[in-house]
mmCIF file of C-alpha atoms and ligand atoms in Angstrom:
data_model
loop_
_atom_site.group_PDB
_atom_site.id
_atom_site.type_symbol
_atom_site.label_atom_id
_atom_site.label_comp_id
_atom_site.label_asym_id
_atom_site.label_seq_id
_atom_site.Cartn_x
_atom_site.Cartn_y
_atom_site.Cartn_z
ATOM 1 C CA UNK A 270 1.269 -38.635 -6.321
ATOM 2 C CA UNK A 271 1.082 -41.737 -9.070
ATOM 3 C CA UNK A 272 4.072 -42.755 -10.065
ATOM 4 C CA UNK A 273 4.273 -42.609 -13.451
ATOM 5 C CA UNK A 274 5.562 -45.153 -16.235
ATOM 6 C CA UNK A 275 8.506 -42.772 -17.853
ATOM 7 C CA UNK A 276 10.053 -41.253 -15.218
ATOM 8 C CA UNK A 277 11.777 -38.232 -17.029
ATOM 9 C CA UNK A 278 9.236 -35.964 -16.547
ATOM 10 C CA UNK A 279 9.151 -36.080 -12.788
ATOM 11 C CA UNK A 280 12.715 -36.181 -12.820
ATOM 12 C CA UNK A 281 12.913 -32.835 -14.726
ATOM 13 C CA UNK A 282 10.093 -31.732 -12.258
ATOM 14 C CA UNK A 283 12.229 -32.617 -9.221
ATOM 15 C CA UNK A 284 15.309 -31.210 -10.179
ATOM 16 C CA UNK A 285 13.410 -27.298 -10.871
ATOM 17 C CA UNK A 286 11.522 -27.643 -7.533
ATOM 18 C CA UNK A 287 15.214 -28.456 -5.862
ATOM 19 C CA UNK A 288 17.027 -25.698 -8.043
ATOM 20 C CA UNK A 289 14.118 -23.253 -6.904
ATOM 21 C CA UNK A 290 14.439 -24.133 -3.476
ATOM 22 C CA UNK A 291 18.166 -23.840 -3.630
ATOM 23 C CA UNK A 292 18.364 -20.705 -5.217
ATOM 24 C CA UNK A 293 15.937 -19.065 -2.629
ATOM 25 C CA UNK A 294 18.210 -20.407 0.258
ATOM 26 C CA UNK A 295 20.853 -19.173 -1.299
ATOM 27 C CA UNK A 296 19.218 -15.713 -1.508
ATOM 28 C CA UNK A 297 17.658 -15.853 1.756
ATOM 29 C CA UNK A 298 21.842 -16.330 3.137
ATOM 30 C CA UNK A 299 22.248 -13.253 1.102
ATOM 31 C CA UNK A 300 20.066 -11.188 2.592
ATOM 32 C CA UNK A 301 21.267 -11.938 5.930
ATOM 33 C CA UNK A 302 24.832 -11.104 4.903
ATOM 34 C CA UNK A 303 23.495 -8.448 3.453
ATOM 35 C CA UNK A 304 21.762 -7.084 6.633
ATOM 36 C CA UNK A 305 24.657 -7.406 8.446
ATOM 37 C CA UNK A 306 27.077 -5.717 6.386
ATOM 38 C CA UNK A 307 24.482 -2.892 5.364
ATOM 39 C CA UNK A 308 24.425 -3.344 2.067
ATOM 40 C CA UNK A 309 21.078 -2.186 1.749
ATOM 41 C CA UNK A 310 20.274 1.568 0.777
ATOM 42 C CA UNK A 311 16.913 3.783 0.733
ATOM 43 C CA UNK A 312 15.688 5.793 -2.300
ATOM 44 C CA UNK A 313 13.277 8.240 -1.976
ATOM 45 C CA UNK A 314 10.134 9.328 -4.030
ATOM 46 C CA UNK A 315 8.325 12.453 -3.707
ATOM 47 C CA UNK A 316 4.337 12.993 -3.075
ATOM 48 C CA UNK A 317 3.352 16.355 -4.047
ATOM 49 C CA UNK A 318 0.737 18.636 -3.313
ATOM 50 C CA UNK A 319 -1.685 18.121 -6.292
ATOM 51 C CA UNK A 320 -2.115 22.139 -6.672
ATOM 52 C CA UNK A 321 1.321 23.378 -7.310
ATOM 53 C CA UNK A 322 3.579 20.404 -7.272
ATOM 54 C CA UNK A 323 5.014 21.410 -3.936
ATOM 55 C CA UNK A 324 6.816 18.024 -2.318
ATOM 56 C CA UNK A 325 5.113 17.634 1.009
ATOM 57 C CA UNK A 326 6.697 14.295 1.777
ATOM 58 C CA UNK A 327 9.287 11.687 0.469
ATOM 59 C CA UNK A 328 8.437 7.768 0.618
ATOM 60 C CA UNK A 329 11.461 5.666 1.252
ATOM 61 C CA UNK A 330 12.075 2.273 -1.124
ATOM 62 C CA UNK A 331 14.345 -0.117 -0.203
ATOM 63 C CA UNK A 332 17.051 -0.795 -2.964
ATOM 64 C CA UNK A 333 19.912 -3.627 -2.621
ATOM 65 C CA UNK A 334 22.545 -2.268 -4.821
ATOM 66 C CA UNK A 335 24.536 -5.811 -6.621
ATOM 67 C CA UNK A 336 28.149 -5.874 -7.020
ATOM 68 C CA UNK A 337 27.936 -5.911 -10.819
ATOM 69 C CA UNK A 338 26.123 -2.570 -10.546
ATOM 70 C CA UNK A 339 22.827 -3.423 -10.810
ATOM 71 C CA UNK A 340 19.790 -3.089 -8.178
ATOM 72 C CA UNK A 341 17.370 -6.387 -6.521
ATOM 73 C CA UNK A 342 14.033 -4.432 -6.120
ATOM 74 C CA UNK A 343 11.913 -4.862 -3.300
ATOM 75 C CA UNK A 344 9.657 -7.040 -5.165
ATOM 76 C CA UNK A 345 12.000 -9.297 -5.529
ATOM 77 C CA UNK A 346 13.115 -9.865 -1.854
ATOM 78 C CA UNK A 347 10.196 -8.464 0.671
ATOM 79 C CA UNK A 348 8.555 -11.834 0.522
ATOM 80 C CA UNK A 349 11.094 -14.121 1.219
ATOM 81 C CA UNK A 350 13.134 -12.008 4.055
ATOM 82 C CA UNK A 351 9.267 -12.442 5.452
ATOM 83 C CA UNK A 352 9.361 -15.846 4.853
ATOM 84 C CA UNK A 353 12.746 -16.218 6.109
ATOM 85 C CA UNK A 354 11.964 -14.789 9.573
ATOM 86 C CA UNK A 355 14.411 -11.711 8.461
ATOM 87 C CA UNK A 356 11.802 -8.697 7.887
ATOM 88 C CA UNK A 357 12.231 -7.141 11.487
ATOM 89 C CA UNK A 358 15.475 -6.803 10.941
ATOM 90 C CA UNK A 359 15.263 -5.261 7.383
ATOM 91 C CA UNK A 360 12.797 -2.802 8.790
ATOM 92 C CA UNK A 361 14.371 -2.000 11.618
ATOM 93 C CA UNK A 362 17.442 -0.934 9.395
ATOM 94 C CA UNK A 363 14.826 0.746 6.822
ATOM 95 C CA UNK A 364 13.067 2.795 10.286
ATOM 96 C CA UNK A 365 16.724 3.826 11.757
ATOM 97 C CA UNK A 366 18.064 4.980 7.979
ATOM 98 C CA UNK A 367 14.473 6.765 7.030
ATOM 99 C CA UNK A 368 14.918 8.754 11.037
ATOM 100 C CA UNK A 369 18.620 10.009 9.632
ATOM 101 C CA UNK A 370 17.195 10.401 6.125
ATOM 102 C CA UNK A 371 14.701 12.959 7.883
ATOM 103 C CA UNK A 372 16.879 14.517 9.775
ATOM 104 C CA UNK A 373 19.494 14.991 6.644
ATOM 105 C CA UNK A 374 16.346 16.927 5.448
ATOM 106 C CA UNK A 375 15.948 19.039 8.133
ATOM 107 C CA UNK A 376 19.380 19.934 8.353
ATOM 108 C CA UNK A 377 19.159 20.708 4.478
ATOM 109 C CA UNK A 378 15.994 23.021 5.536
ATOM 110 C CA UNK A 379 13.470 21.043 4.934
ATOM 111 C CA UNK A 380 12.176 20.311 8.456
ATOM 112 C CA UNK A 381 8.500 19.965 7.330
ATOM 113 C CA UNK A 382 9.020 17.161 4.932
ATOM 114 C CA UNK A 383 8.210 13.957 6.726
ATOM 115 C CA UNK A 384 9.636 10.586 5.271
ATOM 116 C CA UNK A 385 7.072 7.543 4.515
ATOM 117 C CA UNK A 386 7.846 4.275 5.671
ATOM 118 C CA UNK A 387 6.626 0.869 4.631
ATOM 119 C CA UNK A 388 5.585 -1.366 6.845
ATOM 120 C CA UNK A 389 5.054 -5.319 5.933
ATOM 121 C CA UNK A 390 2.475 -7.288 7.642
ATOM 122 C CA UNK A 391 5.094 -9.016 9.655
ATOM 123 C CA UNK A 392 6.351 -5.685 11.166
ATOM 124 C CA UNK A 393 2.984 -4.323 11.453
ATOM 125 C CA UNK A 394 2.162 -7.632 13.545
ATOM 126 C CA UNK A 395 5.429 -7.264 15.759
ATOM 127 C CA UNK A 396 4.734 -6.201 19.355
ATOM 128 C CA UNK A 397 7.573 -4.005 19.125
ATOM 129 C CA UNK A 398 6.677 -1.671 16.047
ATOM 130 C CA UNK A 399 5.857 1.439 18.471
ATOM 131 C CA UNK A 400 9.201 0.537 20.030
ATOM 132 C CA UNK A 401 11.526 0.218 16.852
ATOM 133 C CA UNK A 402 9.809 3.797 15.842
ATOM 134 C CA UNK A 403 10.105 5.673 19.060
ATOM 135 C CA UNK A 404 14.107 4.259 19.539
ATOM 136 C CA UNK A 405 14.451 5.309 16.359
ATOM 137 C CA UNK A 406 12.801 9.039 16.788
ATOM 138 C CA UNK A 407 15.162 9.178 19.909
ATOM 139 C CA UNK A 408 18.125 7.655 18.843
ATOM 140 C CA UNK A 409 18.451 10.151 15.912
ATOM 141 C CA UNK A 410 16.997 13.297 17.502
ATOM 142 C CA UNK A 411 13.866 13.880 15.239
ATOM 143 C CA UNK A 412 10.161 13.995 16.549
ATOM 144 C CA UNK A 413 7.492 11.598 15.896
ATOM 145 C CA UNK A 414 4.737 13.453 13.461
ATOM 146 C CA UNK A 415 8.002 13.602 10.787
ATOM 147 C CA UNK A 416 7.760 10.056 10.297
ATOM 148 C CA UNK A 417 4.396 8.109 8.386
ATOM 149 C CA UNK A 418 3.564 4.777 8.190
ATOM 150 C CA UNK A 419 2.729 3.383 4.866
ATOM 151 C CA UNK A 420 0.400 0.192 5.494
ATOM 152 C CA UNK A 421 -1.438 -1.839 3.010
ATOM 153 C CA UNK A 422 -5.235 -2.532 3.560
ATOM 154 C CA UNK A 423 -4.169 -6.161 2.920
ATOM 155 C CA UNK A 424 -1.644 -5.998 5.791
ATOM 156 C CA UNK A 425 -4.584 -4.693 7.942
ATOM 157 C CA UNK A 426 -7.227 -6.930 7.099
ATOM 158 C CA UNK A 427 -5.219 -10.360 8.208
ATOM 159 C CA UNK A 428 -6.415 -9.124 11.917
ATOM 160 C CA UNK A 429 -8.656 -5.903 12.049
ATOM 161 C CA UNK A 430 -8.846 -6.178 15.833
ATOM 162 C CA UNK A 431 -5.127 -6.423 16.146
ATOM 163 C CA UNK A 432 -4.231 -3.587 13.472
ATOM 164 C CA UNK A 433 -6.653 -1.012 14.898
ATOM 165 C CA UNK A 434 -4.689 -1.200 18.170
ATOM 166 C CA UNK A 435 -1.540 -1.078 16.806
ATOM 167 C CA UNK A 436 -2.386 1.934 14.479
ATOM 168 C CA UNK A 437 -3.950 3.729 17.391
ATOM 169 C CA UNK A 438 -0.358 3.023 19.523
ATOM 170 C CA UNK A 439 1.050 4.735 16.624
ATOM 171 C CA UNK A 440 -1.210 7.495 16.584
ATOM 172 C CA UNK A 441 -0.689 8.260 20.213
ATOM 173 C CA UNK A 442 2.585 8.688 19.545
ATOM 174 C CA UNK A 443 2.086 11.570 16.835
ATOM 175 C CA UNK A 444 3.071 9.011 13.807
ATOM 176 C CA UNK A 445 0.976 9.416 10.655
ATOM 177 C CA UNK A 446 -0.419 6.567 9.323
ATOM 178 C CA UNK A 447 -1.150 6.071 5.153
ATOM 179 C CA UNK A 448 -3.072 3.290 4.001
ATOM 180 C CA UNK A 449 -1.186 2.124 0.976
ATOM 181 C CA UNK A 450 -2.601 -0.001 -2.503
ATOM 182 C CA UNK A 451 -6.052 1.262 -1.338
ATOM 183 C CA UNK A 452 -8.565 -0.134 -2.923
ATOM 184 C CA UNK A 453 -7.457 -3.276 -3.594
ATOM 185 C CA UNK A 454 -8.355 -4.631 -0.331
ATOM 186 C CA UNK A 455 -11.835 -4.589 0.305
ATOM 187 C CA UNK A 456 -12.257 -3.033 3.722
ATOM 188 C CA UNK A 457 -15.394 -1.213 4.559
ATOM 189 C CA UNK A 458 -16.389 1.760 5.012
ATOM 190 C CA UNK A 459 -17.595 1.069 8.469
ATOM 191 C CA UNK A 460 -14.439 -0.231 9.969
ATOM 192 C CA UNK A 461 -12.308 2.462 8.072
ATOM 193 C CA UNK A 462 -14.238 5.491 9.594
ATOM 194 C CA UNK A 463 -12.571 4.028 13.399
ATOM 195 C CA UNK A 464 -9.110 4.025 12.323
ATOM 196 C CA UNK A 465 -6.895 6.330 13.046
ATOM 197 C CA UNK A 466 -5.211 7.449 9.725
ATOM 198 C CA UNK A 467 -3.989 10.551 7.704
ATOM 199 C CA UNK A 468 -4.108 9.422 4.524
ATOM 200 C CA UNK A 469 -5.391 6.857 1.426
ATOM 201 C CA UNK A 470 -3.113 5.996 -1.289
ATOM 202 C CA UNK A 471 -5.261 5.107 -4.580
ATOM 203 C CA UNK A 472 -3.407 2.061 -5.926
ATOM 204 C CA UNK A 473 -1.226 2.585 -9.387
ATOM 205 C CA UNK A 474 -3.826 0.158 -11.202
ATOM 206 C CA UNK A 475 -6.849 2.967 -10.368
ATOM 207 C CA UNK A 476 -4.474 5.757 -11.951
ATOM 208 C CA UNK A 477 -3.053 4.099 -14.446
ATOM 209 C CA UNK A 478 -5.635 5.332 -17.242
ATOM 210 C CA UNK A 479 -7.857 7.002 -15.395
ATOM 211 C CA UNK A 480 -8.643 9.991 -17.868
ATOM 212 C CA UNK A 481 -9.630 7.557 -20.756
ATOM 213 C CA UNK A 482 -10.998 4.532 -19.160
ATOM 214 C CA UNK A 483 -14.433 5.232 -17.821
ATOM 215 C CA UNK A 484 -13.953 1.911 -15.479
ATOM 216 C CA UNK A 485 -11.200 3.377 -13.288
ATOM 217 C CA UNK A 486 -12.311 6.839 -13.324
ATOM 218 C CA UNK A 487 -15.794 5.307 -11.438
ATOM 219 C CA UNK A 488 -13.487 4.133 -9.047
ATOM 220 C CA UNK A 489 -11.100 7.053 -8.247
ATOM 221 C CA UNK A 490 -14.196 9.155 -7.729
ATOM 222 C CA UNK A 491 -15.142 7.140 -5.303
ATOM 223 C CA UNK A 492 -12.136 6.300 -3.576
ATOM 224 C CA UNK A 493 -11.714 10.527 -3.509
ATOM 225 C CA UNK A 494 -14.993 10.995 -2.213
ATOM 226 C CA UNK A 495 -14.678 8.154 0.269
ATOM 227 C CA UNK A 496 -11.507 9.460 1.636
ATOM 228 C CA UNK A 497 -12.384 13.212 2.198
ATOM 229 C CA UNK A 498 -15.685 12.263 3.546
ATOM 230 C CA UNK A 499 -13.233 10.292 6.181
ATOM 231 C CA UNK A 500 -11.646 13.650 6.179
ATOM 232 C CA UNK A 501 -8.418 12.165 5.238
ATOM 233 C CA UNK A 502 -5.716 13.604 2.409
ATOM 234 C CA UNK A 503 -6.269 11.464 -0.986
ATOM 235 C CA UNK A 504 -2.720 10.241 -2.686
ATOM 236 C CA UNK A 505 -2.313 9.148 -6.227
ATOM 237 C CA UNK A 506 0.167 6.462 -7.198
ATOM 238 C CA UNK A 507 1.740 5.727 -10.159
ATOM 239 C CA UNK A 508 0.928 9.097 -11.712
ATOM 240 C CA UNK A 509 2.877 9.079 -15.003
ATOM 241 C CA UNK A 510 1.070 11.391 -17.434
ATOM 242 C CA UNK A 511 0.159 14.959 -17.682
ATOM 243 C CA UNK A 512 -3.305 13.949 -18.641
ATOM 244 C CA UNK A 513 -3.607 11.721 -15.164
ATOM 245 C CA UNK A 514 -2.619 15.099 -13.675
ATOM 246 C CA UNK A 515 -4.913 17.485 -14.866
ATOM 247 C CA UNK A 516 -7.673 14.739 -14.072
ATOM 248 C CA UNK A 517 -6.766 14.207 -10.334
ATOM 249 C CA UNK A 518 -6.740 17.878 -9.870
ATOM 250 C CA UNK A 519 -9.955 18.276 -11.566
ATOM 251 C CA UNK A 520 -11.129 15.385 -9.143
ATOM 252 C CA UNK A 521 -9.322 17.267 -5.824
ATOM 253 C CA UNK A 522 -6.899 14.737 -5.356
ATOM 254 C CA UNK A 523 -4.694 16.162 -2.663
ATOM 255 C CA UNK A 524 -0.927 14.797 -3.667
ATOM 256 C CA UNK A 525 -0.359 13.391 -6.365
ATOM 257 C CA UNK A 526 3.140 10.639 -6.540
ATOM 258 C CA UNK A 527 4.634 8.828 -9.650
ATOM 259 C CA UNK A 528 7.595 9.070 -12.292
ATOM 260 C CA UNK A 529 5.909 12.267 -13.522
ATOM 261 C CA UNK A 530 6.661 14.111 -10.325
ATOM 262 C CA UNK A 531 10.198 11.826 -9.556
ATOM 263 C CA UNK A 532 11.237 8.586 -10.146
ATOM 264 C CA UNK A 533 12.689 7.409 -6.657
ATOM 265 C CA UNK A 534 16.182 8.836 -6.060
ATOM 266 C CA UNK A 535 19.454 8.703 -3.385
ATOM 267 C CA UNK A 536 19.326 11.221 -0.796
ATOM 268 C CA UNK A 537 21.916 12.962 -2.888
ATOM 269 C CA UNK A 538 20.245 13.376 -5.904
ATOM 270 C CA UNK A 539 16.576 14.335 -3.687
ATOM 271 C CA UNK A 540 18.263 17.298 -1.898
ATOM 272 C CA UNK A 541 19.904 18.720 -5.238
ATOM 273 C CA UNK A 542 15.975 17.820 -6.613
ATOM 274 C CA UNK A 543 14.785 20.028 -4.141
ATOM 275 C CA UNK A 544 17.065 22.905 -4.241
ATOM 276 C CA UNK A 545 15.000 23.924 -7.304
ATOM 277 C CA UNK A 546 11.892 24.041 -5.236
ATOM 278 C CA UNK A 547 13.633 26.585 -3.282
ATOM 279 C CA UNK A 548 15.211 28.302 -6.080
ATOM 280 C CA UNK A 549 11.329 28.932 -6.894
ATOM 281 C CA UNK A 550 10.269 29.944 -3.678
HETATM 282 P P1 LIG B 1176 4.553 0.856 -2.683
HETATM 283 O O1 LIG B 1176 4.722 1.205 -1.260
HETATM 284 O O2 LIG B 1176 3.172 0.927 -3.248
HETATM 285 O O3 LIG B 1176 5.565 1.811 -3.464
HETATM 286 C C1 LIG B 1176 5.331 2.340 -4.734
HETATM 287 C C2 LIG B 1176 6.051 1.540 -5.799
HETATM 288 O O4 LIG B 1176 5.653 2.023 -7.075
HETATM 289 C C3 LIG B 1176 7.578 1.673 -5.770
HETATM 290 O O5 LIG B 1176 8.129 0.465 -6.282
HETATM 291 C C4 LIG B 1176 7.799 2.810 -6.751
HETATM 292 O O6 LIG B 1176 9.116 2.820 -7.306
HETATM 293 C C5 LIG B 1176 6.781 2.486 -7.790
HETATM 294 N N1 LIG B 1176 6.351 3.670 -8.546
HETATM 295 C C6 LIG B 1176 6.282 4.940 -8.108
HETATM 296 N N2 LIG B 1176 5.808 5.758 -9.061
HETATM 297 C C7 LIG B 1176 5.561 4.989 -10.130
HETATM 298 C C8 LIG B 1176 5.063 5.264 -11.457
HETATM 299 O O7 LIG B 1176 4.739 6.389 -11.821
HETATM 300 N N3 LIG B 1176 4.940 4.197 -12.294
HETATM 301 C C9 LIG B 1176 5.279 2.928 -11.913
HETATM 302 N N4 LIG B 1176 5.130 1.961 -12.809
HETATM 303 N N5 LIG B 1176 5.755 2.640 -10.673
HETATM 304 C C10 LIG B 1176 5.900 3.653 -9.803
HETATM 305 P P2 LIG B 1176 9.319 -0.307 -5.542
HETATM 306 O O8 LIG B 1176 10.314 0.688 -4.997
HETATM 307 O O9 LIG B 1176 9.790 -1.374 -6.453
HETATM 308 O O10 LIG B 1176 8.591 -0.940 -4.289
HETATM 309 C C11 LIG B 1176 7.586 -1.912 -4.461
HETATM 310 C C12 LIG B 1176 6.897 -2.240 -3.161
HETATM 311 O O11 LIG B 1176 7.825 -2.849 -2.246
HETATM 312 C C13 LIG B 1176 6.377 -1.013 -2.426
HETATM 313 O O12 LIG B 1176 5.124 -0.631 -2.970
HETATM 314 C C14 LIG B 1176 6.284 -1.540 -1.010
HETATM 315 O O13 LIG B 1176 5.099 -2.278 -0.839
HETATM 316 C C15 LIG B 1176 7.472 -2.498 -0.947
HETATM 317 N N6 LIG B 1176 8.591 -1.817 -0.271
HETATM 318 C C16 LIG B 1176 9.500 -0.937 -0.765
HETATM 319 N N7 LIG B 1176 10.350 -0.524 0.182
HETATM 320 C C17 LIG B 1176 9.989 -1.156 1.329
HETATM 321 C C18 LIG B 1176 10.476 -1.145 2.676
HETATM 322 O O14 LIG B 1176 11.413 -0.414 3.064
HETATM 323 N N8 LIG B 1176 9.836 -1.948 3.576
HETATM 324 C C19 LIG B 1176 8.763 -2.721 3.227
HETATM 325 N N9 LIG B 1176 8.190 -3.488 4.170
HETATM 326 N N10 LIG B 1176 8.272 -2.749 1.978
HETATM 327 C C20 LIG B 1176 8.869 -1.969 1.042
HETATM 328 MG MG1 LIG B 1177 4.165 2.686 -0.070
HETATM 329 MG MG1 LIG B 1178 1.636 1.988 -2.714
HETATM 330 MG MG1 LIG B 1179 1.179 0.235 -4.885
#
């Protein structure tokens, strides 16, 4: 770097690069605590069967509830509990708490409604994923093929080789595996067609307008068609409108998830959510 004739500037520079690096310590020492007391909590989101709104499954979010009553989202402290060396831990308190979330289900009567889990590339890396999933399944009393694994293409693509084995581990075990943000990632149809997976998830940004913009409507099709031709079940994020509905069905996307269907909710407010499916039935 030149050193420069007024020295304010870099000053001012210095002191935001120190403040930054402060404050992310500081919340890195937070989300240990945080950890440790279990502070954390899961919500839950429904996917729905595209044809009759039926909730087949429930993804779990992480949310870190603030003493002022206010919630850190996910995107706002997945990165640096990776960076931080802290993400096995996180997930391993996200895999145990989404195994008793399941189970809560089942008790409820709604033994068929598996719980989605996300997985960061960290995790997904970690020798011991089968092993935090199958402790879990034991630990809690619920089988396998109730739990799924929600993994980005991203994640996946940092080492194919690696991932397929891992995913196939997985598999053995009777856990379904989703491939989340898809589309965004660039893997190709030859590699996907020897993975082992259940379902695609068509990224929010492919959904977002698909009915009017002819751009993104290209691209679900072929996202749909590439994904049943795999002969896997086709999700839809982000759905918001009734017009984004009506399209995906038209299209035969299978499930459909977004704030149309159910914003993310506590495990509370879910089973009272689902009474009314029941109610229906
Ligand atoms: P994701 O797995 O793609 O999850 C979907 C995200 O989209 C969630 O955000 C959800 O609240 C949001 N969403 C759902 N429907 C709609 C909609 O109709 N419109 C809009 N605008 N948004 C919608 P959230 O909960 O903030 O999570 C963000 C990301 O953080 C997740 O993306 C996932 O990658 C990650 N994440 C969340 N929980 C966990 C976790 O337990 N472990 C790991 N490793 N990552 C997690
Ligand atoms: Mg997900
Ligand atoms: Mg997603
Ligand atoms: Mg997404």
């Amino acid at each position: 770097h030149a050193a420069r004739a007024d020295g304010v500037l870099i000053k001012y520079y210095d002191q935001a690069v120190a403040q930054r690096l402060t404050s992310r310590l500081h919340m890195a020492a937070r989300i240990h605590s945080a950890i440790e007391q279990g502070q954390f909590e899961l919500y839950f989101q429904p996917i729905c069967r595209a044809g009759d709104g039926q909730p087949v499954m429930l993804e779990a979010l992480l949310r870190w509830p603030q003493a002022d009553g206010s919630w850190i989202m996910p995107g706002e402290f997945i990165n640096l509990a990776e960076d931080t060396g802290q993400m096995i831990a996180l997930g391993r308190w996200v895999i145990r708490a989404a195994a008793r979330a399941q189970l809560a289900l089942a008790t409820a009567g709604w033994r068929d409604l598996s719980v989605a889990i996300n997985v960061s590339a960290v995790q997904f890396f970690n020798d011991d994923l089968l092993g935090e999933f199958s402790r879990a399944c034991e630990d809690v009393g619920i089988a396998p093929q109730a739990l799924q694994v929600e993994l980005t293409e991203s994640s996946l693509m940092r080492d194919p080789e690696r991932g397929l084995q891992t995913m196939q581990r997985l598999h053995d075990r009777g856990i379904k595996i989703a491939l989340d943000d898809f589309g965004t990632g660039f893997s190709s149809m030859s590699y996907l067609q020897h993975l082992p997976l259940d379902a695609l998830k068509i990224d929010r940004s492919f959904v977002a307008d698909v009915e009017t913009n002819p751009r993104n409507a290209a691209i679900c099709r072929a996202l749909l068609s590439l994904g049943h031709s795999l002969g896997l079940e086709v999700v839809a994020e982000g759905v918001e409108t009734e017009g984004q509905r009506q399209w995906l069905q038209a299209h035969q996307c299978d499930q459909l998830q977004g704030y149309l269907l159910g914003r993310p909710a506590s495990m509370g407010q879910t089973l009272a959510w689902l009474e009314t499916f029941k109610a229906k039935a």
